[in-house]
XYZ file of C-alpha atoms in Angstrom:
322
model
C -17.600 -21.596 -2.177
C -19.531 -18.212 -3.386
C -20.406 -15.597 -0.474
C -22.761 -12.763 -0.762
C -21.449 -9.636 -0.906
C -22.295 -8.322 2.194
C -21.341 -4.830 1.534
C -23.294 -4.287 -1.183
C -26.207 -2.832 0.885
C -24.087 0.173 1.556
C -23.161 0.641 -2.052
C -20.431 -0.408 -4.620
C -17.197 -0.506 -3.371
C -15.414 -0.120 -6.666
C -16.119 3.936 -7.508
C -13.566 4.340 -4.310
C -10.779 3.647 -6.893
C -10.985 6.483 -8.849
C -10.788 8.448 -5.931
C -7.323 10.770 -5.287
C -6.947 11.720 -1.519
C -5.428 14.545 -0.621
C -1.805 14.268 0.641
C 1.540 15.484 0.369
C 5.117 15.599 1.743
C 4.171 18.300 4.299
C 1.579 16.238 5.940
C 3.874 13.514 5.989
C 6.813 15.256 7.817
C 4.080 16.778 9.961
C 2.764 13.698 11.268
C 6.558 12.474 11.836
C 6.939 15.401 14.085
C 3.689 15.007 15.869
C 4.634 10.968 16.537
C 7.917 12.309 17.917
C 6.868 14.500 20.407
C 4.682 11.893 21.408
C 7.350 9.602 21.923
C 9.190 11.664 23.717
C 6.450 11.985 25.903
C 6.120 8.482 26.532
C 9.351 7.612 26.799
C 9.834 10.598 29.853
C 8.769 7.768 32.150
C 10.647 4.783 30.765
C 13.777 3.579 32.576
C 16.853 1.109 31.032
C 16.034 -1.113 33.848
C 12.374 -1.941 32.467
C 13.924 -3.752 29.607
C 15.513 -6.309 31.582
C 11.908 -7.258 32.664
C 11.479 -8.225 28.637
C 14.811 -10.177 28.648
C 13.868 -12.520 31.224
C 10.321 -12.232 30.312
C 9.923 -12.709 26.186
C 6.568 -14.277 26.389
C 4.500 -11.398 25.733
C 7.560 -9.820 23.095
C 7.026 -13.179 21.014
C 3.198 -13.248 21.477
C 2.719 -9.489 20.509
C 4.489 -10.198 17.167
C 2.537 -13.366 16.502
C -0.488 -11.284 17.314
C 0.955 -8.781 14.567
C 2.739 -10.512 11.850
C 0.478 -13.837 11.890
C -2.820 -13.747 13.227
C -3.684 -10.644 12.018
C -3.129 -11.191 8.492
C -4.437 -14.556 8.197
C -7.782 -12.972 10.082
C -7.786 -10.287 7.469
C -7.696 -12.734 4.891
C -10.585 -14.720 5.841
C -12.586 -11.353 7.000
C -11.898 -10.468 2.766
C -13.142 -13.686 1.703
C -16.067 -13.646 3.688
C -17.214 -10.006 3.161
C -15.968 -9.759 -0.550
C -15.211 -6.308 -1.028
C -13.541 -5.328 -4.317
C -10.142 -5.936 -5.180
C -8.547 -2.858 -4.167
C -10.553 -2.715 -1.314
C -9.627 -6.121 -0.432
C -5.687 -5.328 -0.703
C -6.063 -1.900 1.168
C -7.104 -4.215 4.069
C -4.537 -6.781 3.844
C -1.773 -3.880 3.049
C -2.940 -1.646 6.311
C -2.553 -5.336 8.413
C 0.538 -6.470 7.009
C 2.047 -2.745 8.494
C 3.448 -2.962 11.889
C 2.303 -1.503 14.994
C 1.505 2.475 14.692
C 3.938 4.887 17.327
C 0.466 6.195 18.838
C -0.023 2.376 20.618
C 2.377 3.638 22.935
C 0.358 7.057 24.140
C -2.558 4.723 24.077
C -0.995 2.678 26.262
C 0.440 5.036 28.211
C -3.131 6.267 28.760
C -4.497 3.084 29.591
C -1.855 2.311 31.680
C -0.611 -0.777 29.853
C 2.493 -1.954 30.105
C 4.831 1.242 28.434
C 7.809 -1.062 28.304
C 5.956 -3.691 26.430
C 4.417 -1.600 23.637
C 7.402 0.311 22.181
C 9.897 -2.656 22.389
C 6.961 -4.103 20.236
C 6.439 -0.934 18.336
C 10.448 -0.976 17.986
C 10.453 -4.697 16.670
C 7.619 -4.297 14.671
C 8.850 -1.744 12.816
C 12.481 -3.211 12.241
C 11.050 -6.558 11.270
C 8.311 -4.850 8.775
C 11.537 -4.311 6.445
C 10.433 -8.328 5.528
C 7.528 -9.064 6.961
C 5.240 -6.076 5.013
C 6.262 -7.270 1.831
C 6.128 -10.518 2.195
C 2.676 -10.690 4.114
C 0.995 -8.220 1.507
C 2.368 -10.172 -1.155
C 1.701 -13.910 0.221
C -1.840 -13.222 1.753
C -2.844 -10.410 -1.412
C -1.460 -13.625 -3.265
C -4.423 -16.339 -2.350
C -6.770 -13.488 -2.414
C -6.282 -11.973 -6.034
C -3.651 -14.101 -7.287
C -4.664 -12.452 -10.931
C -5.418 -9.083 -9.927
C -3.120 -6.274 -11.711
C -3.258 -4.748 -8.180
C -1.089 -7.187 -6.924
C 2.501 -5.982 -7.484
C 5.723 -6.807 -5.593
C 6.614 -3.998 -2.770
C 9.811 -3.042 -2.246
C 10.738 -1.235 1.032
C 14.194 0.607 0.978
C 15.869 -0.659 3.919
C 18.084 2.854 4.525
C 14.792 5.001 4.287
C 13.299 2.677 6.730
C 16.125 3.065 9.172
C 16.093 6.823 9.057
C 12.726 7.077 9.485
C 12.294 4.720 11.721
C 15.860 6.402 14.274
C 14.441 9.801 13.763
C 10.590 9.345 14.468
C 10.814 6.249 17.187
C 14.913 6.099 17.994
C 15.732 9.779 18.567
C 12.674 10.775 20.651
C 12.841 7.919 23.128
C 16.272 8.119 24.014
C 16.205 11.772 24.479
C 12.779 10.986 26.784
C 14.872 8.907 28.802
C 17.340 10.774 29.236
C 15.591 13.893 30.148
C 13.588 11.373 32.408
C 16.704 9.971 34.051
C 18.562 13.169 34.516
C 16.354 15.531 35.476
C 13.714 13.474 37.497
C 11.995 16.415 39.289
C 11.853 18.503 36.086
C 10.046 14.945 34.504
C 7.383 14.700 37.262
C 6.242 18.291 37.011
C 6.010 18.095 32.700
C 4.839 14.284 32.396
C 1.382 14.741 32.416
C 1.054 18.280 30.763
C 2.969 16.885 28.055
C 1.292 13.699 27.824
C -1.940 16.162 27.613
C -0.407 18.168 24.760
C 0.460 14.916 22.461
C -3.073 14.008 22.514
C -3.819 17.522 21.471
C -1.081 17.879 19.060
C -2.088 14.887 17.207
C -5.791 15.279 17.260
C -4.912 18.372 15.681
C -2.864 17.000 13.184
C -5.519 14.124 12.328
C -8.670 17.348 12.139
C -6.550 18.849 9.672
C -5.751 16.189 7.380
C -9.254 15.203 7.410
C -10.292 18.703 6.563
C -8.391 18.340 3.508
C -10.573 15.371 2.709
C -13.509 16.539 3.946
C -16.064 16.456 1.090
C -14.421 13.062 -0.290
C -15.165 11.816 3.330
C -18.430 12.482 3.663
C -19.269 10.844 -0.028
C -17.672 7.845 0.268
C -17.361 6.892 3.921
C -20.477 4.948 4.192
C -19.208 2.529 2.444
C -16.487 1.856 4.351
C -17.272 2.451 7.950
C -18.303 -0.320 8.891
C -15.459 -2.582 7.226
C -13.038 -0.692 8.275
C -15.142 -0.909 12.091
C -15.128 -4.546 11.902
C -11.538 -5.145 11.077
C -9.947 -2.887 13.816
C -12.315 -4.095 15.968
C -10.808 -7.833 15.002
C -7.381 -6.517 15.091
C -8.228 -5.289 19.116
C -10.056 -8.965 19.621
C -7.277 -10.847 18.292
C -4.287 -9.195 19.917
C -6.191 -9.620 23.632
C -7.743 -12.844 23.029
C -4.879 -14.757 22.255
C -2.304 -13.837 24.822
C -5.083 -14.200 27.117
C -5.931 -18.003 25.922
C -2.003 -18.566 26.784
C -2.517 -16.985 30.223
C -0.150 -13.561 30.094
C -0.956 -10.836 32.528
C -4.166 -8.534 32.102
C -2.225 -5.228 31.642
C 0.065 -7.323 28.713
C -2.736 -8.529 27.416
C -4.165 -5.288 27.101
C -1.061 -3.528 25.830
C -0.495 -6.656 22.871
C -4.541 -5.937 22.200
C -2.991 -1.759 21.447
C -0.292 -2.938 19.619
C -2.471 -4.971 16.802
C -5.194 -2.753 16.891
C -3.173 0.086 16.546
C -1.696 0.195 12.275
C 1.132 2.240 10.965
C -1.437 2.911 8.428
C 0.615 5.992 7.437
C 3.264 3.119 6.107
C 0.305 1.908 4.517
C -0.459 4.927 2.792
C 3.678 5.795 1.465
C 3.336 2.153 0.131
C -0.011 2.643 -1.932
C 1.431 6.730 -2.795
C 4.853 5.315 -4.177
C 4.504 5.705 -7.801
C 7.791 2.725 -7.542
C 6.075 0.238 -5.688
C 2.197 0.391 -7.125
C 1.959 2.523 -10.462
C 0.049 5.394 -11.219
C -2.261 4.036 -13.538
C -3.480 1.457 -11.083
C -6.573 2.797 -9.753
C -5.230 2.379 -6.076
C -8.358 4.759 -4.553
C -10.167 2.115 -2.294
C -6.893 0.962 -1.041
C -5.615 4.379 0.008
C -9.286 5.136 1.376
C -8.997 2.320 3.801
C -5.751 3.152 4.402
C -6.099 6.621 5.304
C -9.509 5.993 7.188
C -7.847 3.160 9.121
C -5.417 5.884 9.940
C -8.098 8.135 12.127
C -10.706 5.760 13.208
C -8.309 3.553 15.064
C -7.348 6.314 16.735
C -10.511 7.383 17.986
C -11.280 3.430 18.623
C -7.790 3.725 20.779
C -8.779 6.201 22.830
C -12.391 5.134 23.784
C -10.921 1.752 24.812
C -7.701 3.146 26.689
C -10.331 5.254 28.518
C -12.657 2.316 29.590
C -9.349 0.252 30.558
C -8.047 3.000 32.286
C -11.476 2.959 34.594
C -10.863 -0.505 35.324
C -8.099 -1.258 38.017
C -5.159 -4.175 37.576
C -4.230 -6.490 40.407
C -0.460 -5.517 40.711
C 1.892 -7.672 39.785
C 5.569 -7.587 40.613
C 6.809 -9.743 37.460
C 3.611 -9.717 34.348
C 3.494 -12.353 32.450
């Protein structure tokens, strides 16, 4: 069955891959120390006992990961084949939802206040489980889209580099959070919130700059992926609320799953597309690291202004969520 382009009012979508974004290690290790503090910041509030409330409670874990790893992708796909953008377009999208959960979900959870607990043991899975499930997603979904496209190469993820980035940006931060948390309690209620406060800033700041860097690229080119990249996050949000909620989980789990899809390690995304091992240079890779990188600060923003209108609008408590 042929579509219509729909995007081709707002232009063609294949001069993005000629495109080179600017990036480099520095940002990178930047942004690992701005996702750091914020975890530590998160995790100030976050006691061992919470856990057990997971262990005798996996629905939401199990759902959350479905949400991820399953629905998201397959949405993705049919969002692709519906819309038709072009190939590397196409594969930015279904690389940025094949990535697991971004470390921000959990301030925007914490902000909404979502379920804390919930989103970095999903953040934590996520991550651990994206060893397999990144590559193979990309590469079974990117498969039935462009199954002849020379975009479409294997990815290989080194499992060591994972695990050190993953301990030192996620692993490190939390259990020093808790710790401080658990140690010095009076110390953690006086520098929760002014710390929460200066992880928002901290990372806004980071996400200004790397857009300044990009500036004039930006304001070519994004019209003609605003809106895709709009509709997609806002399916990734729909998705990850909607179907907990059709299975009956809590409100504030459905809301923190809703986070944890909507929310991309896009940044994953973008070491992927940058890796000269896993896609090579002469590929012309520029509408996939576009999406990727715009993913990267619009859900963000997106985030925020729904943590914000969640945050306005009290939960029932509940001693046990579903």
């Amino acid at each position: 069955m042929q579509f219509t382009p729909l995007l081709s009012l707002f232009g063609n979508l294949e001069q993005l891959d000629t495109i080179r974004l600017n990036f480099n290690q520095e940002s990178v290790n930047l942004m690992n120390i701005a996702i750091a503090f914020i975890m530590f910041g998160v995790a100030l509030s976050i006691k061992p006992q919470h856990f057990k409330i997971l262990v005798f409670n996996p629905k939401p874990v199990l759902l959350g990961v479905i949400a991820q790893y399953m629905a998201l992708p397959a949405l993705t796909y049919l969002l692709v084949i519906i819309l038709r953008p072009s190939t590397s377009v196409a594969l930015g999208m279904i690389l940025v939802s094949a990535c697991p959960g971004g470390n921000v979900s959990n301030l925007i959870s914490s902000i909404s206040k979502s379920n804390i607990t919930l989103s970095v043991s999903l953040t934590a899975i996520t991550t651990v489980m994206s060893l397999f499930m990144t590559p193979f997603n990309f590469a079974f979904w990117g498969g039935l889209y462009a199954k002849h496209s020379p975009l479409l190469v294997p990815i290989s993820i080194d499992p060591a580099e994972m695990f050190r980035t993953v301990f030192l940006i996620l692993g490190i931060p939390v259990l020093l959070g808790m710790f401080v948390g658990m140690k010095f309690p009076k110390f953690t209620r006086k520098v929760d919130k002014p710390v929460q406060a200066a992880s928002i800033i901290f990372f806004v700041g980071f996400i200004v700059a790397a857009l300044a860097g990009n500036f004039n690229l930006f304001l070519r080119y994004i019209h003609l992926i605003f809106f895709l990249v709009l509709i997609h996050n806002g399916l990734a949000f729909l998705s990850g609320y909607l179907l907990p909620k059709s299975l009956k989980v809590s409100e504030v789990n459905c809301r923190t799953i809703s986070i944890e899809t909507g929310i991309q390690n896009s940044g994953l995304g973008l070491a992927l597309i940058f890796n000269p091992r896993i896609f090579p240079p002469e590929l012309h890779l520029g509408g996939m690291a576009f999406i990727a990188a715009w993913w990267g600060i619009w859900h963000i923003v997106a985030g925020l202004l729904l943590a914000f209108y969640w945050r306005r609008r009290s939960l029932e408590p509940a001693v046990l969520p579903r």
